[in-house]
Amino acid sequence: MSKFIIQGGNKLEGEVKISGSKNAALPVIAATILNAGKTTLYNVPNIQDVHTMFEIIRKIGGTVTKKKNKIIIDTSKIHTYEIPDELMRQMRSSVILAGALIGKYKKARFSYPGGCDIGSRPIDLHLKGFEKLGVNIKEEYGEIYCLAEKLIGTQIHLDFPSVGATENIILSATLAEGTTVITNAAKEPEIEDLVKYLNKMGAKIKGAGTDKIEIIGVKRLAEISYNIMPDRIEAGTYLVMGAITAGNLKLTNVQPEHIVPILNKLEEANCKLKIEKSEIEINAPKRIKAVDIKTMPYPGFPTDMQSIFGALLTTAKGTSMIIENIFESRYKYVQELNRMGAKIKVEGRTAVIKGTKRIQGANVVATDLRGGAALMTEALYAKGITQIENIHYILRGYENIEEKLKKIGAKIYLEK
Ligand code: UD1
């Protein structure tokens, strides 16, 4: 089992180039099914979740070729509408393929998705959306069969602005007859990126980035090339890693308008920021000030940054409070941080963090992707050496994290 070994206490200084967004790339890769032809993608992150998505595309008859910095996907020979169970279990976002298969072929068969264990993560809103578009859904032995004679545009109101459900409905409605309107839609930038990609292919979708999205069905889509947006959670992670080490970092290839709540909290914690069009510089104080955080759907503070910011707050002057409003089991990392000397108490959706300077290296275990990133953040600050196990979670979502951190002065080693 590979692990990260990190010696803490080194200031992070220098430049980090942010990679393409995981959560934008995954739905766009699924959406390549819709044109039953070729797509060329740029800025696709080289991470495990993307490889899993490629594997599914290949298993159902597509081809994926890498040429220098571009990925060419050909979906003209898709021959099955079944998403392999073992791959479905590896990654929750594989559920997004259902929308693309239904959208193009009016059928899909899949099992309940896996992914990080951060809460119950149902897919009821996705299925209700499909049903409203005219899909018949049968569930048997944990498998879900979807079949439609016709897909007809309709009105869909989401009980909660789910990112995945919004994306799945968009994908299944793009080639439908008539117009679909989603209200209480999720407003995340990754949805805007997916819609930009679809519209470039010839789709007619309006309102992405707002809570009302209108999809006017079209007959066919063209072969195009597309550049995936930068990863806002990776950007937030490096900013926080800079902040916890009292460092001085410059991020390039970022979209600052996507991470406003993270930037605001860093400023509130006394970090100095210089924000340009696609660059951010952070200059962190010796010790940050405690701040409170509440996770919310976009444009609120992202749940994916909760654990990473939580790690930063363990070292703050004063006591901070976090309220997690999106996923109920997103505090598994707390136990591991407390082993390193952090003083965090969790009660339901609330965590109270008493800042301390006494954080020590320890042997810890990553419990999920962002929880793992939180352990790395803490380890960069800690006195002595931290060994992190179960790092496959971290490698699912961060491209070249070891090399990127080494380049800015971290003492990190990946033991294979
Ligand atoms: C996406 C992101 C994930 C991020 C999350 C919230 C991807 C690949 N993943 O996940 O990194 O943490 O958005 O920003 O883009 N829910 C239901 N029924 C459903 C669907 C969701 O009750 O059918 C609930 C979930 O349990 C959760 C909330 O809605 O409490 C938000 O989930 P959702 O926005 O769907 O997150 P994902 O799309 O899974």
Coordinates of C-alpha atoms and ligand atoms in Angstrom, one line a residue:
M1 CA 0.0 0.0 0.0
S2 CA 1.5 3.3 -1.0
K3 CA 1.7 6.2 1.5
F4 CA 2.8 9.8 1.8
I5 CA 5.6 10.6 4.2
I6 CA 5.7 14.3 5.0
Q7 CA 8.1 16.3 7.1
G8 CA 6.3 19.4 8.4
G9 CA 7.4 22.9 9.2
N10 CA 8.5 24.1 5.8
K11 CA 7.2 27.4 4.4
L12 CA 5.6 26.8 0.9
E13 CA 7.0 29.4 -1.5
G14 CA 6.8 29.7 -5.3
E15 CA 4.4 29.0 -8.1
V16 CA 1.8 26.3 -8.7
K17 CA -0.1 25.8 -11.9
I18 CA -3.6 24.6 -11.3
S19 CA -4.8 21.6 -13.3
G20 CA -8.1 21.1 -15.1
S21 CA -11.2 20.5 -13.0
K22 CA -12.0 17.0 -12.0
N23 CA -15.7 17.8 -11.4
A24 CA -16.0 19.5 -14.8
A25 CA -14.0 16.9 -16.8
L26 CA -16.0 13.9 -15.6
P27 CA -19.4 15.1 -16.9
V28 CA -17.9 16.5 -20.1
I29 CA -16.2 13.1 -20.8
A30 CA -19.6 11.4 -20.2
A31 CA -21.3 14.0 -22.5
T32 CA -19.0 13.0 -25.4
I33 CA -21.4 10.0 -25.8
L34 CA -24.0 12.5 -27.1
N35 CA -22.4 13.3 -30.4
A36 CA -21.6 9.7 -31.3
G37 CA -18.4 11.0 -32.8
K38 CA -15.0 12.5 -32.0
T39 CA -14.3 15.0 -29.3
T40 CA -10.9 16.6 -28.5
L41 CA -10.4 17.7 -24.9
Y42 CA -7.7 19.9 -23.4
N43 CA -6.7 20.5 -19.8
V44 CA -8.1 17.1 -18.6
P45 CA -6.5 16.3 -15.3
N46 CA -4.4 13.1 -15.1
I47 CA -6.0 11.6 -12.1
Q48 CA -7.6 8.2 -11.1
D49 CA -11.2 9.3 -11.4
V50 CA -10.6 10.4 -15.0
H51 CA -8.9 7.1 -15.8
T52 CA -11.9 5.3 -14.4
M53 CA -14.2 7.3 -16.6
F54 CA -12.0 6.5 -19.7
E55 CA -12.2 2.8 -18.7
I56 CA -16.0 2.9 -18.7
I57 CA -16.1 4.7 -22.1
R58 CA -13.8 2.0 -23.5
K59 CA -15.8 -0.9 -22.0
I60 CA -19.0 0.3 -23.6
G61 CA -17.3 0.6 -27.1
G62 CA -15.7 4.0 -27.2
T63 CA -12.0 4.8 -27.7
V64 CA -9.8 7.2 -25.8
T65 CA -6.4 8.3 -27.2
K66 CA -3.9 10.6 -25.5
K67 CA -1.8 12.8 -27.8
K68 CA 0.6 15.2 -26.0
N69 CA -1.7 17.5 -24.1
K70 CA -5.0 16.5 -25.7
I71 CA -7.4 13.6 -25.2
I72 CA -9.4 12.4 -28.2
I73 CA -12.5 10.4 -27.4
D74 CA -14.5 8.6 -30.1
T75 CA -18.0 7.5 -29.1
S76 CA -19.2 6.4 -32.6
K77 CA -19.1 2.7 -31.8
I78 CA -20.8 2.6 -28.4
H79 CA -22.5 -0.9 -28.4
T80 CA -23.8 -1.4 -24.9
Y81 CA -25.9 0.7 -22.5
E82 CA -24.8 -1.2 -19.4
I83 CA -22.3 0.6 -17.1
P84 CA -20.0 -2.1 -15.6
D85 CA -20.8 -2.7 -12.0
E86 CA -17.2 -2.8 -10.7
L87 CA -16.4 0.6 -12.3
M88 CA -19.7 2.1 -11.1
R89 CA -18.8 1.2 -7.5
Q90 CA -15.4 2.9 -7.8
M91 CA -16.7 6.3 -8.5
R92 CA -20.0 8.0 -7.8
S93 CA -19.7 10.4 -10.8
S94 CA -20.1 7.3 -13.1
V95 CA -23.9 7.9 -12.5
I96 CA -23.5 10.8 -14.9
L97 CA -23.1 8.3 -17.8
A98 CA -26.7 7.3 -17.3
G99 CA -27.9 10.7 -18.4
A100 CA -25.7 10.7 -21.5
L101 CA -26.7 7.1 -22.5
I102 CA -30.4 7.9 -21.9
G103 CA -30.0 11.2 -23.8
K104 CA -28.5 9.5 -26.9
Y105 CA -29.9 5.9 -26.9
K106 CA -32.9 6.2 -24.6
K107 CA -31.7 3.4 -22.5
A108 CA -29.2 2.7 -19.7
R109 CA -28.6 0.0 -17.1
F110 CA -26.4 0.6 -14.0
S111 CA -26.1 -0.2 -10.3
Y112 CA -26.1 2.2 -7.4
P113 CA -22.9 4.3 -7.6
G114 CA -20.0 4.1 -5.1
G115 CA -17.5 6.9 -4.3
C116 CA -16.3 8.6 -1.2
D117 CA -18.3 7.6 1.9
I118 CA -19.2 11.1 3.1
G119 CA -23.0 10.7 3.6
S120 CA -25.9 8.7 2.3
R121 CA -25.7 10.2 -1.3
P122 CA -29.0 9.0 -2.8
I123 CA -29.8 9.4 -6.5
D124 CA -33.6 9.8 -6.1
L125 CA -33.5 13.3 -7.7
H126 CA -31.7 12.0 -10.8
L127 CA -34.2 9.2 -11.3
K128 CA -37.2 11.5 -10.7
G129 CA -35.8 13.8 -13.4
F130 CA -35.4 10.9 -15.9
E131 CA -39.0 9.7 -15.2
K132 CA -40.4 13.2 -15.9
L133 CA -38.7 13.2 -19.3
G134 CA -40.5 9.9 -20.1
V135 CA -38.1 7.3 -18.9
N136 CA -39.4 4.0 -17.5
I137 CA -37.4 3.0 -14.5
K138 CA -37.2 -0.5 -13.0
E139 CA -35.1 -1.4 -10.0
E140 CA -34.2 -5.0 -9.4
Y141 CA -31.5 -6.5 -7.2
G142 CA -29.6 -3.2 -6.8
E143 CA -29.7 -2.7 -10.6
I144 CA -31.5 0.2 -12.3
Y145 CA -32.9 -0.3 -15.8
C146 CA -33.9 2.9 -17.7
L147 CA -35.8 2.7 -21.0
A148 CA -37.8 5.4 -22.9
E149 CA -39.7 5.3 -26.2
K150 CA -39.4 9.1 -26.5
L151 CA -37.8 11.8 -24.4
I152 CA -40.2 14.8 -24.2
G153 CA -39.2 18.2 -22.7
T154 CA -40.9 19.0 -19.4
Q155 CA -40.7 21.1 -16.2
I156 CA -38.5 19.7 -13.5
H157 CA -38.3 21.2 -10.0
L158 CA -35.5 19.9 -7.9
D159 CA -36.2 19.5 -4.1
F160 CA -32.5 20.3 -3.5
P161 CA -30.0 21.9 -6.0
S162 CA -28.1 18.7 -6.6
V163 CA -25.1 19.1 -8.9
G164 CA -25.2 15.5 -10.2
A165 CA -29.0 15.6 -10.7
T166 CA -28.8 18.9 -12.6
E167 CA -26.1 17.6 -14.9
N168 CA -27.9 14.3 -15.5
I169 CA -31.1 16.0 -16.4
I170 CA -29.3 18.4 -18.8
L171 CA -27.6 15.4 -20.5
S172 CA -30.8 13.5 -20.9
A173 CA -32.7 16.5 -22.2
T174 CA -30.2 17.9 -24.7
L175 CA -31.5 15.7 -27.6
A176 CA -35.1 15.4 -26.3
E177 CA -38.2 16.7 -28.2
G178 CA -39.2 20.1 -27.0
T179 CA -38.0 22.2 -24.1
T180 CA -37.1 21.2 -20.6
V181 CA -36.9 23.7 -17.7
I182 CA -35.1 22.9 -14.5
T183 CA -35.9 25.1 -11.5
N184 CA -34.0 25.1 -8.3
A185 CA -31.1 23.9 -10.4
A186 CA -27.5 23.8 -9.0
K187 CA -25.4 26.8 -9.9
E188 CA -21.9 25.4 -9.6
P189 CA -19.3 26.6 -12.2
E190 CA -18.8 23.0 -13.3
I191 CA -22.4 23.0 -14.6
E192 CA -21.7 26.1 -16.6
D193 CA -18.6 24.4 -18.0
L194 CA -20.6 21.4 -19.1
V195 CA -23.2 23.6 -20.7
K196 CA -20.5 25.6 -22.5
Y197 CA -19.2 22.3 -23.9
L198 CA -22.7 21.2 -25.0
N199 CA -23.6 24.5 -26.6
K200 CA -20.3 24.5 -28.5
M201 CA -21.5 21.2 -29.9
G202 CA -24.8 22.8 -31.0
A203 CA -27.0 22.3 -28.0
K204 CA -29.4 25.1 -27.0
I205 CA -29.2 25.5 -23.3
K206 CA -29.7 28.8 -21.4
G207 CA -29.4 29.9 -17.8
A208 CA -26.5 27.7 -16.6
G209 CA -25.1 29.3 -13.5
T210 CA -28.6 30.4 -12.4
D211 CA -31.3 28.4 -10.7
K212 CA -33.4 28.1 -13.8
I213 CA -31.9 26.2 -16.8
E214 CA -33.8 25.9 -20.1
I215 CA -32.8 23.1 -22.5
I216 CA -34.3 23.4 -26.0
G217 CA -33.9 19.9 -27.5
V218 CA -31.8 19.7 -30.7
K219 CA -31.5 16.8 -33.3
R220 CA -27.8 16.4 -33.5
L221 CA -24.5 17.6 -32.1
A222 CA -21.2 18.4 -33.9
E223 CA -17.6 17.1 -33.3
I224 CA -15.6 19.8 -31.4
S225 CA -12.6 20.5 -29.3
Y226 CA -12.9 21.9 -25.8
N227 CA -10.8 23.2 -23.0
I228 CA -11.8 22.1 -19.4
M229 CA -12.0 24.9 -16.7
P230 CA -9.4 25.0 -13.9
D231 CA -10.1 23.1 -10.7
R232 CA -11.4 25.4 -8.0
I233 CA -11.0 22.9 -5.2
E234 CA -7.4 22.2 -6.1
A235 CA -6.8 26.0 -6.2
G236 CA -8.4 26.3 -2.7
T237 CA -6.3 23.4 -1.4
Y238 CA -3.0 25.0 -2.4
L239 CA -4.1 28.4 -1.0
V240 CA -4.9 26.8 2.3
M241 CA -1.6 24.8 2.2
G242 CA 0.2 28.1 1.7
A243 CA -1.8 29.7 4.6
I244 CA -1.0 26.9 7.1
T245 CA 2.7 27.1 6.4
A246 CA 2.9 30.9 6.7
G247 CA 3.9 30.7 3.1
N248 CA 3.9 32.9 0.0
L249 CA 2.4 31.3 -3.1
K250 CA 1.3 32.3 -6.6
L251 CA -1.3 30.2 -8.3
T252 CA -1.6 30.3 -12.1
N253 CA -4.4 29.0 -14.3
V254 CA -7.1 29.9 -11.7
Q255 CA -10.5 31.5 -12.0
P256 CA -10.7 33.7 -8.9
E257 CA -14.5 34.4 -9.4
H258 CA -15.1 30.7 -8.7
I259 CA -13.6 30.7 -5.3
V260 CA -14.8 34.0 -3.8
P261 CA -16.0 32.4 -0.5
I262 CA -12.7 30.7 0.0
L263 CA -10.8 34.0 -0.7
N264 CA -13.0 35.9 1.7
K265 CA -12.4 33.4 4.5
L266 CA -8.6 33.5 3.9
E267 CA -8.7 37.3 4.1
E268 CA -10.8 37.2 7.2
A269 CA -8.2 34.9 8.7
N270 CA -5.6 37.7 8.0
C271 CA -4.0 36.3 4.8
K272 CA -3.0 38.9 2.2
L273 CA -4.2 38.2 -1.3
K274 CA -3.4 39.7 -4.7
I275 CA -6.0 38.8 -7.2
E276 CA -5.6 39.1 -11.0
K277 CA -7.6 37.7 -13.9
S278 CA -6.2 34.2 -13.8
E279 CA -3.6 34.4 -11.0
I280 CA -3.8 34.6 -7.2
E281 CA -1.0 35.4 -4.8
I282 CA -1.2 34.6 -1.1
N283 CA 0.9 36.0 1.6
A284 CA 0.1 34.3 4.9
P285 CA 0.7 35.7 8.4
K286 CA 2.7 33.8 11.0
R287 CA -0.5 32.6 12.6
I288 CA -4.0 32.9 11.1
K289 CA -7.0 34.1 13.0
A290 CA -10.0 31.8 13.8
V291 CA -13.0 32.1 11.4
D292 CA -16.4 30.4 11.2
I293 CA -17.6 28.5 8.2
K294 CA -20.9 27.2 6.9
T295 CA -21.0 25.0 3.8
M296 CA -23.7 25.8 1.3
P297 CA -24.5 25.1 -2.4
Y298 CA -22.7 27.4 -4.8
P299 CA -22.0 30.4 -4.5
G300 CA -21.7 29.5 -0.8
F301 CA -18.6 28.0 0.9
P302 CA -18.0 24.6 -0.9
T303 CA -18.4 21.4 1.1
D304 CA -15.3 20.0 -0.7
M305 CA -13.1 22.6 1.1
Q306 CA -14.6 22.1 4.5
S307 CA -12.1 19.5 5.7
I308 CA -9.1 21.3 4.2
F309 CA -10.1 24.6 5.8
G310 CA -10.8 22.7 9.0
A311 CA -7.2 21.6 9.1
L312 CA -6.0 25.2 8.7
L313 CA -8.3 26.3 11.6
T314 CA -6.7 23.8 14.0
T315 CA -3.6 26.0 14.0
A316 CA -5.5 29.4 14.3
K317 CA -5.4 31.9 17.2
G318 CA -8.8 31.4 18.8
T319 CA -11.8 29.1 18.4
S320 CA -13.6 28.5 15.1
M321 CA -16.9 26.8 14.2
I322 CA -17.8 24.8 11.1
I323 CA -21.3 23.9 10.1
E324 CA -21.6 21.2 7.3
N325 CA -24.9 21.6 5.6
I326 CA -24.4 19.4 2.5
F327 CA -23.1 15.9 3.5
E328 CA -23.8 14.5 6.9
S329 CA -20.7 12.3 7.3
R330 CA -18.0 14.7 6.3
Y331 CA -16.1 14.8 9.6
K332 CA -14.4 11.4 9.4
Y333 CA -11.0 13.2 9.1
V334 CA -11.4 14.8 12.5
Q335 CA -10.4 11.7 14.4
E336 CA -7.2 11.6 12.4
L337 CA -6.4 15.3 12.9
N338 CA -7.0 14.9 16.6
R339 CA -4.4 12.1 16.7
M340 CA -1.9 14.8 15.5
G341 CA -2.9 17.1 18.4
A342 CA -5.8 19.1 16.9
K343 CA -8.6 20.0 19.2
I344 CA -11.8 19.4 17.3
K345 CA -15.1 18.4 18.8
V346 CA -18.0 17.3 16.5
E347 CA -21.6 17.4 17.4
G348 CA -23.9 16.5 14.5
R349 CA -23.3 18.9 11.6
T350 CA -21.2 21.2 13.8
A351 CA -17.4 21.1 14.5
V352 CA -15.8 23.4 17.1
I353 CA -12.1 23.8 16.6
K354 CA -9.8 25.2 19.3
G355 CA -6.7 26.5 17.7
T356 CA -3.3 25.2 18.9
K357 CA 0.3 25.6 17.9
R358 CA 1.1 22.1 19.1
I359 CA 0.5 19.8 16.1
Q360 CA 2.7 16.7 15.9
G361 CA 3.4 14.3 13.1
A362 CA 1.7 10.9 13.4
N363 CA 0.6 7.9 11.4
V364 CA -2.8 8.7 10.0
V365 CA -5.2 7.2 7.5
A366 CA -7.1 9.1 4.7
T367 CA -10.8 8.5 5.0
D368 CA -11.9 10.1 1.7
L369 CA -10.5 12.4 -1.0
R370 CA -10.9 15.8 0.6
G371 CA -10.4 14.4 4.1
G372 CA -7.0 13.0 2.8
A373 CA -6.1 16.5 1.5
A374 CA -6.9 17.8 5.0
L375 CA -4.4 15.4 6.5
M376 CA -1.7 16.5 4.0
T377 CA -2.4 20.1 4.9
E378 CA -2.0 19.4 8.6
A379 CA 1.1 17.3 8.0
L380 CA 2.8 20.3 6.2
Y381 CA 2.5 22.3 9.4
A382 CA 3.1 19.5 12.0
K383 CA 6.3 19.2 13.9
G384 CA 8.1 16.0 12.7
I385 CA 7.0 13.3 10.3
T386 CA 3.5 12.3 9.3
Q387 CA 2.8 9.1 7.4
I388 CA -0.5 9.1 5.5
E389 CA -2.0 5.8 4.4
N390 CA -4.9 5.0 2.0
I391 CA -3.6 7.8 -0.3
H392 CA -5.4 6.2 -3.3
Y393 CA -8.3 8.5 -2.2
I394 CA -6.1 11.6 -2.6
L395 CA -4.7 10.5 -6.0
R396 CA -8.3 10.2 -7.2
G397 CA -8.6 13.9 -7.3
Y398 CA -5.2 15.8 -7.3
E399 CA -2.9 15.7 -10.3
N400 CA 0.8 15.4 -9.5
I401 CA 0.3 16.5 -5.9
E402 CA 3.7 15.2 -4.8
E403 CA 5.7 16.9 -7.5
K404 CA 3.7 20.2 -7.2
L405 CA 4.3 20.3 -3.4
K406 CA 8.0 19.4 -3.8
K407 CA 8.4 22.3 -6.2
I408 CA 7.2 24.8 -3.7
G409 CA 9.4 23.6 -0.9
A410 CA 7.5 20.8 0.9
K411 CA 9.4 17.8 2.2
I412 CA 7.2 15.0 0.8
Y413 CA 7.9 11.5 -0.3
L414 CA 5.6 8.9 -1.9
E415 CA 6.4 5.4 -0.8
K416 CA 5.1 2.9 -3.3
Ligands
UD1_1 C1 -20.9 17.0 -6.5 C2 -19.4 16.9 -6.5 C3 -18.8 16.8 -5.1 C4 -19.4 17.9 -4.2 C5 -20.9 18.0 -4.4 C6 -21.5 19.2 -3.7 C7 -18.9 15.9 -8.6 C8 -18.3 14.7 -9.4 N1 -18.9 15.8 -7.3 O1 -21.3 15.8 -6.0 O2 -17.4 16.9 -5.2 O3 -19.0 17.7 -2.9 O4 -21.3 18.1 -5.7 O5 -21.0 20.4 -4.1 O6 -19.2 16.9 -9.3 N2 -29.0 14.5 -3.0 C9 -30.2 13.8 -2.8 N3 -30.7 13.1 -3.8 C10 -30.1 13.1 -5.1 C11 -28.9 13.7 -5.2 C12 -28.3 14.4 -4.1 O7 -30.8 13.9 -1.7 O8 -30.7 12.4 -6.0 C13 -28.4 15.2 -1.8 C14 -27.1 14.6 -1.4 O9 -27.3 13.5 -0.5 C15 -26.4 15.7 -0.7 C16 -26.8 16.9 -1.6 O10 -28.0 16.5 -2.3 O11 -26.8 15.9 0.6 C17 -25.8 17.4 -2.5 O12 -25.4 16.4 -3.4 P1 -25.0 16.7 -5.0 O13 -25.1 18.2 -5.2 O14 -25.9 15.8 -5.8 O15 -23.5 16.2 -5.0 P2 -22.9 15.3 -6.1 O16 -23.4 15.7 -7.5 O17 -22.9 13.9 -5.7

